[in-house]
C-alpha positions as a printed Julia matrix, in Angstrom:
743×3 Matrix{Float64}:
 186.99  166.15  266.24
 190.02  163.98  265.48
 191.74  162.12  268.24
 194.19  164.46  269.96
 197.88  163.77  269.7
 199.96  163.16  272.83
 200.68  166.54  274.4
 203.88  167.56  276.15
 203.49  169.33  279.48
 204.17  173.1   279.39
 203.81  173.08  275.61
 200.76  174.45  273.81
 199.31  172.5   270.88
 196.48  172.91  268.43
 194.02  170.34  267.13
 191.48  171.13  264.4
 189.08  169.13  262.26
 189.51  171.25  259.13
 188.59  168.7   256.5
 186.41  169.13  253.43
 183.16  170.96  254.09
 184.1   171.45  257.78
 186.83  173.91  256.88
 184.67  177.04  256.38
 184.94  179.34  259.41
 182.84  182.41  260.2
 184.13  185.61  261.82
 182.33  184.66  265.03
 184.23  181.36  265.14
 187.54  183.14  264.49
 186.67  185.62  267.25
 185.95  182.63  269.51
 189.45  181.23  268.89
 191.27  184.54  269.37
 189.39  185.34  272.56
 190.19  181.98  274.14
 193.82  182.08  273.01
 194.3   185.57  274.44
 192.23  185.31  277.65
 191.91  181.63  278.55
 188.92  180.86  280.73
 188.62  184.44  281.98
 185.89  186.8   280.72
 183.64  183.93  279.62
 186.24  182.73  277.09
 185.73  179.05  276.25
 187.46  176.51  274.02
 186.48  177.16  270.37
 183.85  174.79  268.99
 185.83  174.03  265.8
 189.36  173.49  267.13
 191.1   172.9   270.42
 194.05  174.61  272.12
 195.88  172.44  274.62
 197.68  174.11  277.56
 196.45  177.61  276.65
 198.04  179.06  279.78
 201.48  178.18  278.39
 200.97  180.23  275.2
 203.75  182.8   274.91
 201.52  185.1   272.87
 199.16  185.46  269.92
 200.22  187.01  266.6
 197.69  187.66  263.82
 199.17  188.58  260.43
 196.55  190.2   258.18
 197.22  190.42  254.44
 195.04  193.41  253.59
 192.61  193.1   250.67
 193.87  189.6   249.82
 191.8   186.43  249.5
 192.06  182.69  248.76
 192.37  183.75  245.16
 195.75  185.41  245.81
 197.03  182.37  247.73
 196.28  179.98  244.86
 197.3   182.33  242.07
 200.69  182.78  243.77
 200.83  179.38  245.44
 204.39  178.71  244.26
 205.52  182.17  245.43
 204.12  181.57  248.94
 206.87  179.03  249.45
 207.4   179.52  253.18
 203.79  180.25  254.1
 202.5   176.9   252.85
 205.33  175.01  254.56
 204.89  176.6   257.98
 201.18  176.08  258.68
 199.38  172.75  258.75
 195.9   174.04  259.66
 193.95  176.06  257.07
 190.39  177.24  256.78
 188.13  179.19  254.46
 187.05  182.52  255.95
 183.82  184.37  255.24
 184.78  187.63  253.45
 184.36  190.96  255.25
 184.06  194.53  253.97
 186.24  195.81  256.84
 188.06  192.95  258.47
 189.92  194.9   261.16
 186.74  196.67  262.27
 184.87  193.37  262.51
 187.74  191.94  264.53
 187.73  194.94  266.87
 184.02  194.54  267.6
 181.37  196.94  268.87
 182.62  197.5   272.42
 180.43  197.54  275.49
 177.88  199.93  276.97
 178.57  199.12  280.61
 178.72  202.13  282.97
 180.25  201.76  286.43
 179.07  204.0   289.25
 181.2   205.64  291.96
 180.25  205.28  295.61
 181.87  206.32  298.86
 183.37  202.86  299.32
 184.62  202.44  295.75
 183.39  200.92  292.52
 180.09  199.06  292.47
 177.66  198.12  289.73
 173.91  197.94  289.43
 174.28  194.65  287.58
 173.31  191.56  289.53
 176.31  189.86  287.92
 178.56  191.81  290.31
 177.1   190.1   293.39
 178.67  186.64  293.57
 176.64  183.7   294.78
 177.84  181.86  297.88
 178.77  178.88  295.68
 180.87  181.2   293.49
 182.77  182.48  296.55
 184.29  179.03  297.04
 185.96  179.39  293.62
 187.31  182.87  294.39
 191.15  182.78  294.48
 191.14  184.79  297.74
 188.91  182.21  299.48
 190.94  179.34  298.03
 194.12  180.9   299.42
 193.01  182.14  302.85
 189.62  180.55  303.6
 186.59  182.59  304.72
 187.42  183.3   308.39
 189.1   186.47  309.64
 192.72  186.08  310.7
 195.44  188.17  312.26
 198.07  189.99  310.22
 200.69  187.22  310.67
 198.51  184.96  308.47
 199.05  187.34  305.57
 202.82  187.88  305.78
 204.79  186.13  303.05
 206.51  182.87  303.94
 210.17  182.42  303.1
 209.22  180.24  300.11
 206.8   182.91  298.83
 209.5   185.55  299.19
 211.96  183.43  297.2
 209.35  182.75  294.51
 208.57  186.47  294.15
 212.17  187.68  294.0
 212.43  189.21  297.48
 215.96  189.8   298.79
 216.78  186.91  301.15
 219.57  186.84  303.7
 222.44  184.66  302.49
 221.24  184.38  298.88
 223.93  184.95  296.17
 222.19  187.97  294.62
 222.02  189.86  297.9
 225.7   190.25  298.63
 226.3   193.65  300.26
 222.58  194.17  301.08
 221.78  195.76  304.46
 219.63  193.84  306.96
 217.02  195.92  308.82
 217.77  193.69  311.85
 214.03  193.56  312.64
 214.34  189.99  313.86
 211.93  189.98  316.82
 209.05  187.48  316.74
 205.95  188.9   314.97
 202.51  188.84  316.53
 199.09  189.99  315.31
 199.78  193.21  317.26
 203.05  193.99  315.45
 203.12  197.48  313.89
 202.5   197.95  310.16
 204.5   200.39  308.03
 203.75  201.34  304.43
 206.77  201.64  302.13
 207.1   202.83  298.53
 210.01  203.96  296.37
 210.37  205.68  293.03
 213.22  204.62  290.79
 215.15  206.01  287.83
 217.07  204.01  285.27
 220.84  204.46  285.6
 223.92  202.86  284.1
 223.77  200.43  287.03
 220.07  199.57  286.56
 217.12  200.65  288.74
 218.24  203.01  291.5
 216.16  204.67  294.21
 215.48  208.4   293.77
 212.7   208.84  296.35
 211.62  206.89  299.46
 208.45  207.21  301.53
 207.53  205.44  304.78
 204.22  205.85  306.64
 203.07  204.43  309.97
 199.83  202.61  310.82
 197.99  205.94  311.27
 199.1   207.12  307.84
 201.59  209.65  309.21
 204.58  210.19  306.93
 207.8   209.25  308.74
 210.12  209.54  305.75
 209.75  211.24  302.38
 213.2   211.79  300.95
 214.85  212.36  297.58
 217.95  210.21  296.96
 220.93  210.89  294.71
 221.74  207.81  292.57
 225.32  206.51  292.59
 225.48  206.08  288.79
 224.65  208.36  285.87
 220.9   208.6   285.19
 219.91  207.2   281.8
 216.14  207.75  282.1
 214.4   209.71  284.86
 211.04  208.02  284.04
 209.4   211.3   284.99
 205.98  210.16  283.8
 205.89  207.53  286.55
 208.47  208.64  289.11
 207.75  212.37  289.0
 211.53  212.87  289.27
 213.33  215.42  287.08
 216.98  216.3   286.65
 216.37  219.67  288.26
 214.9   218.06  291.4
 218.01  215.9   291.98
 220.65  218.58  291.37
 220.74  219.92  295.0
 220.22  216.49  296.63
 223.07  215.2   298.82
 221.31  212.18  300.39
 222.67  208.82  299.24
 221.29  205.28  299.47
 223.47  204.49  302.5
 221.9   207.42  304.37
 218.4   206.08  303.68
 219.38  202.58  304.79
 220.68  203.95  308.1
 217.53  206.04  308.72
 215.19  203.12  307.95
 217.09  200.89  310.41
 216.64  203.54  313.11
 212.92  204.16  312.43
 211.69  200.55  312.17
 211.04  198.69  315.47
 212.34  195.12  315.78
 208.91  193.56  315.12
 207.95  195.84  312.21
 205.92  194.45  309.3
 206.48  196.28  306.01
 203.53  196.68  303.62
 203.8   197.6   299.94
 202.53  196.84  296.45
 205.09  194.57  294.7
 207.37  195.43  297.62
 210.12  193.16  296.29
 211.09  195.83  293.71
 211.37  198.49  296.44
 213.53  196.33  298.72
 215.74  195.29  295.8
 216.27  198.96  294.87
 216.94  199.84  298.54
 219.34  196.89  298.74
 217.79  195.95  302.07
 216.58  192.69  303.6
 213.47  192.61  305.8
 212.03  189.29  307.07
 208.34  190.18  307.47
 206.3   191.7   304.61
 202.73  191.93  303.33
 202.55  192.4   299.57
 199.12  193.78  298.55
 199.67  192.72  294.91
 199.67  189.12  296.21
 197.27  189.63  299.13
 194.36  190.46  296.8
 194.88  187.19  294.93
 193.87  186.6   291.3
 193.9   183.55  289.05
 196.92  182.4   287.01
 199.44  184.69  288.73
 197.87  187.95  287.52
 197.81  190.99  289.83
 195.54  193.98  290.38
 197.11  197.4   290.01
 197.38  199.59  293.13
 195.41  202.39  291.45
 192.45  200.07  290.81
 192.47  198.54  294.32
 192.56  201.99  295.94
 189.48  203.04  294.0
 187.55  199.76  294.18
 188.23  198.95  297.84
 188.96  202.29  299.5
 187.08  204.68  297.23
 190.26  206.73  296.75
 191.71  208.19  293.57
 195.51  207.9   293.42
 198.09  208.25  290.64
 195.88  210.83  288.9
 196.87  211.69  285.34
 196.86  215.41  286.19
 199.83  214.88  288.52
 203.38  214.57  287.28
 204.35  211.03  288.26
 203.35  208.95  291.29
 203.49  210.21  294.86
 205.31  207.48  296.87
 203.81  208.68  300.16
 200.32  208.39  298.65
 201.08  204.93  297.26
 202.6   203.73  300.55
 199.53  204.95  302.45
 197.15  203.28  299.96
 198.95  199.93  300.25
 198.91  200.17  304.06
 195.17  200.95  304.16
 194.43  198.08  301.76
 196.24  195.64  304.06
 194.39  197.05  307.09
 191.04  196.7   305.27
 191.82  193.07  304.34
 192.82  192.17  307.93
 189.85  193.93  309.55
 187.14  192.77  307.1
 188.43  189.28  306.36
 188.75  187.32  303.09
 185.0   186.66  302.68
 184.1   190.37  302.69
 186.92  191.11  300.24
 185.77  188.28  297.92
 182.21  189.69  298.0
 183.5   192.89  296.4
 183.88  190.8   293.21
 186.93  192.74  292.1
 187.26  190.89  288.79
 183.81  192.02  287.7
 184.45  195.57  288.9
 187.68  195.71  286.91
 185.94  194.43  283.78
 183.14  196.97  284.19
 185.54  199.85  284.76
 187.83  199.06  281.85
 185.09  198.38  279.33
 183.41  201.64  280.3
 186.7   203.49  279.73
 187.1   201.95  276.27
 183.46  202.72  275.4
 183.92  206.3   276.53
 187.02  206.71  274.35
 185.16  205.36  271.35
 182.23  207.71  271.97
 184.52  210.75  272.33
 186.48  209.96  269.16
 183.39  209.36  267.03
 182.07  212.49  265.24
 179.06  213.92  267.06
 176.84  213.9   263.98
 177.54  210.19  263.46
 176.61  209.41  267.07
 173.32  211.3   266.84
 172.44  209.68  263.5
 173.26  206.24  264.87
 171.01  206.81  267.88
 168.14  207.9   265.63
 168.46  205.0   263.21
 169.24  202.1   265.54
 167.28  200.6   268.41
 169.14  200.6   271.71
 170.99  197.37  272.46
 173.77  196.07  274.66
 176.6   195.02  272.38
 179.02  192.3   273.37
 182.43  193.46  274.55
 185.15  192.71  272.02
 188.12  190.7   273.11
 190.54  193.58  272.38
 188.68  195.54  275.06
 188.92  192.52  277.35
 192.67  192.4   276.75
 192.95  195.93  278.07
 190.92  194.85  281.08
 193.63  192.32  281.93
 196.33  194.95  281.51
 197.5   193.65  278.11
 197.9   196.29  275.43
 197.39  194.8   271.96
 199.91  195.8   269.32
 198.35  196.99  266.03
 200.77  197.64  263.16
 200.13  198.27  259.48
 199.29  200.76  256.76
 195.72  200.76  258.02
 196.22  201.19  261.76
 193.35  201.17  264.2
 193.14  203.49  267.16
 191.35  202.84  270.44
 188.09  204.12  268.96
 188.03  201.29  266.45
 188.5   203.74  263.57
 190.97  202.8   260.83
 193.52  205.33  259.66
 195.55  204.77  256.5
 199.22  205.62  256.18
 200.21  204.8   252.62
 203.78  206.01  253.16
 204.44  203.05  255.47
 206.08  200.16  253.6
 205.86  196.46  254.4
 209.59  196.56  255.23
 209.04  199.32  257.81
 206.12  197.39  259.3
 208.28  194.26  259.52
 211.06  196.16  261.32
 208.59  197.59  263.84
 207.06  194.14  264.31
 210.44  192.5   264.96
 211.06  195.09  267.69
 207.6   195.33  269.25
 205.97  191.89  268.93
 208.21  190.33  271.65
 206.94  193.03  274.05
 203.24  192.29  273.45
 201.14  189.23  274.26
 198.68  189.98  271.45
 199.68  191.52  268.12
 197.92  192.26  264.84
 200.37  192.93  262.01
 198.93  194.06  258.7
 200.81  193.83  255.4
 199.5   195.05  252.04
 200.36  194.7   248.37
 199.39  198.33  247.87
 196.29  199.98  246.36
 197.61  199.66  242.8
 197.34  195.85  243.03
 193.82  195.52  244.44
 191.82  197.27  241.71
 188.67  195.43  240.65
 189.88  194.73  237.09
 193.08  193.15  238.43
 191.08  191.01  240.84
 188.83  189.89  237.99
 191.82  189.09  235.81
 193.48  187.06  238.57
 190.28  185.13  239.18
 189.91  184.27  235.51
 193.51  183.03  235.3
 193.19  180.88  238.43
 189.84  179.49  237.31
 191.29  178.64  233.9
 194.34  176.94  235.41
 192.31  174.87  237.89
 189.95  173.82  235.11
 192.91  172.68  232.98
 194.42  170.76  235.92
 191.1   168.97  236.45
 190.87  168.1   232.74
 192.46  165.21  230.85
 192.34  164.14  227.2
 192.35  160.41  226.39
 192.6   158.6   223.06
 192.73  157.83  220.28
 189.78  155.43  220.22
 188.21  153.4   217.42
 185.35  155.08  215.58
 182.78  152.76  217.15
 184.21  152.79  220.68
 181.88  152.36  223.69
 181.64  155.68  225.52
 179.99  153.97  228.51
 183.05  151.72  228.98
 185.36  154.73  228.87
 183.28  156.59  231.45
 183.22  153.53  233.71
 187.01  153.06  233.54
 187.87  156.7   234.09
 185.18  156.98  236.75
 187.2   154.55  238.88
 189.73  157.38  239.37
 187.17  159.69  240.91
 184.0   161.74  240.35
 183.58  163.05  236.78
 181.98  166.43  236.23
 181.74  166.25  232.42
 182.75  163.93  229.58
 182.65  164.96  225.94
 183.85  163.39  222.68
 186.41  165.37  220.67
 185.61  164.96  216.96
 188.03  167.53  215.5
 190.8   164.91  215.44
 191.42  162.16  212.88
 190.36  159.56  215.46
 188.02  160.34  218.36
 189.34  161.43  221.77
 187.45  162.1   224.96
 187.77  165.17  227.16
 187.08  164.42  230.83
 186.83  167.05  233.54
 187.02  165.71  237.09
 185.72  167.23  240.31
 188.94  166.66  242.29
 192.6   167.14  241.36
 193.59  163.71  242.63
 191.23  162.0   240.18
 192.77  163.74  237.16
 196.3   162.98  238.36
 195.38  159.35  239.1
 193.98  158.99  235.57
 197.22  160.33  234.04
 199.36  158.05  236.24
 197.34  154.82  235.98
 195.65  154.9   232.57
 198.28  156.44  230.29
 199.32  153.59  227.99
 196.53  151.3   229.23
 194.0   149.5   227.05
 190.55  151.05  227.4
 187.52  150.22  225.24
 189.68  148.09  222.97
 192.33  150.8   222.3
 195.76  151.5   223.73
 195.4   155.12  224.7
 197.43  158.12  225.76
 196.21  160.21  228.68
 197.4   163.79  228.96
 196.42  167.21  230.27
 195.7   170.19  227.99
 198.81  171.89  226.61
 198.47  175.59  227.45
 200.86  178.29  228.7
 199.33  178.04  232.16
 199.93  174.27  232.28
 203.67  174.34  231.56
 204.41  174.25  235.31
 201.67  171.71  236.13
 204.2   169.07  237.26
 205.76  171.6   239.65
 202.31  172.37  241.1
 201.53  168.65  241.6
 204.86  168.07  243.33
 204.45  171.11  245.62
 200.86  170.17  246.5
 202.02  166.68  247.49
 204.68  168.2   249.75
 202.26  170.72  251.26
 202.12  170.2   255.05
 198.31  170.25  254.91
 198.43  167.02  252.88
 201.01  165.34  255.1
 199.7   161.96  256.24
 196.61  162.2   253.96
 195.79  159.86  251.08
 193.08  159.86  248.41
 191.04  156.69  247.73
 188.84  156.24  244.63
 186.67  153.5   243.16
 184.13  153.39  245.99
 180.51  152.5   245.36
 178.34  155.59  245.92
 175.96  153.46  247.98
 178.63  153.03  250.69
 178.03  155.11  253.8
 180.64  156.72  256.02
 179.94  154.05  258.63
 180.62  151.3   256.07
 183.94  152.87  255.19
 184.93  153.4   258.82
 184.39  149.68  259.33
 186.33  148.72  256.18
 189.33  150.93  256.97
 189.37  150.37  260.74
 192.25  147.88  260.41
 194.56  150.56  258.98
 197.11  151.66  261.56
 196.93  155.22  263.02
 193.86  156.22  260.99
 192.64  159.52  262.47
 189.92  160.92  260.19
 187.86  159.85  257.2
 186.31  162.47  254.91
 183.72  161.41  252.34
 183.19  164.28  249.83
 179.7   165.09  248.69
 178.06  167.36  246.16
 177.53  170.65  248.02
 174.22  171.2   246.2
 172.6   167.76  246.16
 174.36  166.39  249.26
 175.08  163.07  247.5
 178.34  161.29  248.36
 181.02  160.89  245.7
 182.88  157.67  244.85
 186.05  158.76  246.64
 187.29  159.64  250.11
 190.28  161.07  251.98
 191.99  159.25  254.85
 194.1   161.2   257.35
 196.68  159.36  259.46
 198.45  160.41  262.63
 201.84  159.5   261.11
 203.14  160.02  257.57
 204.67  156.55  257.48
 201.28  155.01  258.31
 199.81  156.84  255.29
 202.55  155.41  253.03
 201.92  151.92  254.39
 198.17  152.33  253.77
 198.81  153.28  250.12
 200.5   149.94  249.5
 197.67  148.03  251.17
 194.76  149.9   249.55
 195.88  149.87  245.9
 194.03  146.92  244.41
 192.04  146.36  247.6
 188.42  145.34  246.97
 185.57  146.82  249.02
 182.19  145.19  248.4
 183.1   144.35  244.81
 184.85  147.65  244.04
 188.56  147.66  243.27
 190.2   150.66  244.94
 192.84  153.04  243.62
 194.76  155.49  245.81
 197.52  158.11  245.81
 198.86  160.94  247.97
 196.36  163.75  248.55
 196.69  167.04  246.67
 193.67  169.01  247.87
 192.25  167.36  250.97
 191.27  170.41  253.03
 189.96  173.85  252.2
 191.27  173.65  248.6
 188.81  170.83  247.86
 185.86  173.06  248.69
 187.22  176.04  246.75
 187.83  173.89  243.66
 184.22  172.72  243.83
 183.0   176.33  243.97
 185.23  177.41  241.08
 184.11  174.35  239.13
 180.47  175.33  239.47
 180.88  179.07  238.91
 180.72  178.72  235.1
 183.31  181.45  234.77
 181.35  183.91  236.9
 182.86  185.66  239.88
 179.84  185.48  242.16
 179.49  189.25  241.97
 179.19  192.02  239.42
 182.83  192.15  238.29
 183.19  192.83  234.58
 186.25  191.13  233.13
 188.64  193.61  231.57
 191.09  192.69  228.84
 193.62  190.22  230.16
 196.45  192.33  228.72
 195.88  194.89  231.49
 196.94  192.27  234.02
 200.05  191.04  232.22
 202.07  194.23  232.74
 201.66  194.22  236.5
 201.62  190.46  237.14
 205.4   190.09  237.12
 205.74  192.93  239.64
 202.99  191.34  241.69
 204.86  188.0   241.79
 207.94  189.79  243.12
 205.89  191.6   245.77
 204.21  188.36  246.88
 207.57  186.59  247.09
 208.95  189.41  249.24
 205.81  189.35  251.4
 206.27  185.6   251.9
 209.85  186.27  253.01
 208.66  188.94  255.49
 206.22  186.46  257.04
 208.96  183.82  257.33
 211.29  186.32  259.02
 208.6   187.46  261.47
 207.54  183.89  262.22
 211.1   182.78  262.95
 211.49  185.66  265.42
 208.49  184.5   267.49
 208.95  182.74  270.8
 208.15  179.04  270.92
 204.56  178.35  271.99
 203.26  181.42  270.13
 199.94  180.98  268.31
 200.34  182.52  264.85
 197.43  183.03  262.46
 197.86  184.38  258.92
 194.66  185.77  257.43
 193.75  186.55  253.84
 190.55  188.39  254.9
 188.8   188.05  251.55
 187.11  190.71  249.46
 183.51  191.8   249.89
 182.72  194.94  247.94
 180.35  196.34  245.33
 182.6   194.8   242.67
 182.27  191.24  243.93
 183.15  188.75  246.62
 186.06  186.41  247.24
 186.33  184.12  250.27
 189.17  184.6   252.7
 191.73  182.06  253.89
 193.28  181.42  257.27
 196.47  179.51  258.11
 197.36  178.82  261.72
 199.64  176.94  264.04
 201.54  177.12  267.32
 205.27  177.51  266.81
 207.31  174.65  268.25
 211.02  174.11  268.8
 211.5   173.11  265.16
 210.27  176.47  263.91
 207.19  174.95  262.26
 203.64  175.05  263.56
 202.72  172.25  265.94
 199.59  170.19  265.63
């Protein structure tokens, strides 16, 4: 792993050793990254083994952009069209192809089944019973200790109230608020009252439409509908249970409720509620002594349990049932009160022993599993049970997201429902998906956005044609012609001189010309470019020669490609060094280059079949200027008798590996694709270029709309079908203030 760059506090950064043969990533490794980015250290999520996220807790969100049915092949065929994509993301990796990428990302789900008991949720798993050593790490124990305490130990301090947006006497935002005047000293015998309100959205904001107050015995003291002062914009009936018809006859106003609450509450009253700050803000009332059950049952990293879950897990009570229209505030007030009473009577240690985090995980994963089972056709379920041995599958991180209350956003032509089944909607355009994404992504902490070129552009004969064109172009870029030479020239001398530019794959003599030329095909792009730059016009084997690339239609924009590859952010701060003796080890080179300033990583390419090192290497520097300085030093530098040549890198990362594979494919696709006539591709290729360019623009627009500190990953999933296989490609980065991905 390269040395990490200096990290700014409260800013997330990414470090990855994606160099040469280390840049191939499996789906499990990608899953590992996404799970940690989305969940942090919860739910057994750990730092990925192949990269590192710094300050994960400061991530604003995770956005995965999936380019359906596209592979590395599409990226390189339309490299110039992906103008913004290749400038935004520094980190890239080869991805193992998948037949159904979204399904593999979604995972199998979990077969965990919680059981109901009189006291609440428990589990037969021994994992639900925390060890005594684990209790010390429980956030409840860390906050309150293990000993029982009186109720005054659990009321919020003034600082806690300020931090959690409670109305405070004298604060600027509370002008005109009514004080309950409950200013008598609290004791552990002070009376508890449960309070809950339902609100509607009005032109003014959130306004109270129903108020409930219960005493310590659970008796309802107040359960009143309230007429809002402003026009109602949204009744929020699903949650509030309030309808327009219900409020029509109501005469009670907020001021009436404020007066009644002041009369009911004794001077030492302690109010209890779940996120009670919202209720008091809506009531426009100030009360000095509160117990907030959303904070009382503490969790890590500022997260909170929902009241519905706590009522079931701790009290064994079902509240906020889906069959009912909206929440019952009296029921919610009573549940919050009983939760506070349970906590005070049992003490923090007993509450921690409930292992609420594990219970929540078990409950939510069971719900997701149940949904998947219900949505799967019955015949498929029976067949699966007959054909497969029983096993406990690992929970997928999308399920785990739901456990933490985060609802992942899934947008695209091939949308996935909660069962993990994909449903196509071919009428949805990329433009419509982009518009939805621009609206919805800011509201979600985890989003998967899928774009597609359309089914007409992913046919097998088009894929084969694209592959053949890319393979042909890469081969031409790796090839140079040198000459003319004398009839009796020494081929060994020519091979030795051109070999100083980098590893040669093949060298043949061209005899069709008046004087002999040689055709040399290199293994790396940098070697061919170095030969053109350093040996054109030089004297080799007794002749002054010209060095040039093949002249074909596909090579007319070769100079543009070279320039764009040099400017590619992946090659920023990376240089190519040739002329090394193959006997030199990586340790030898580390020692030789150790004096170079800001050197971060050294990559010594090797033959992926034989494992033998090549006579070249790539050096990655922490700063671009240090790489430029190193170029001046290295050119002409001698290492153990070898004179070195160097230039800026063109294909230092994943491209190096893909070139090697294409080089050794001998024109075969690695599958059973039959190449159709190339003319069939020509008609649609121009349209395809336009579509890719527009797709690149969509990605740029979506990326620019993301909040800073958002991890963004663009995936070309690859193709794995009966027609053949093409590796996928991933590009990733964390957006920084400059709009580009941060290291």
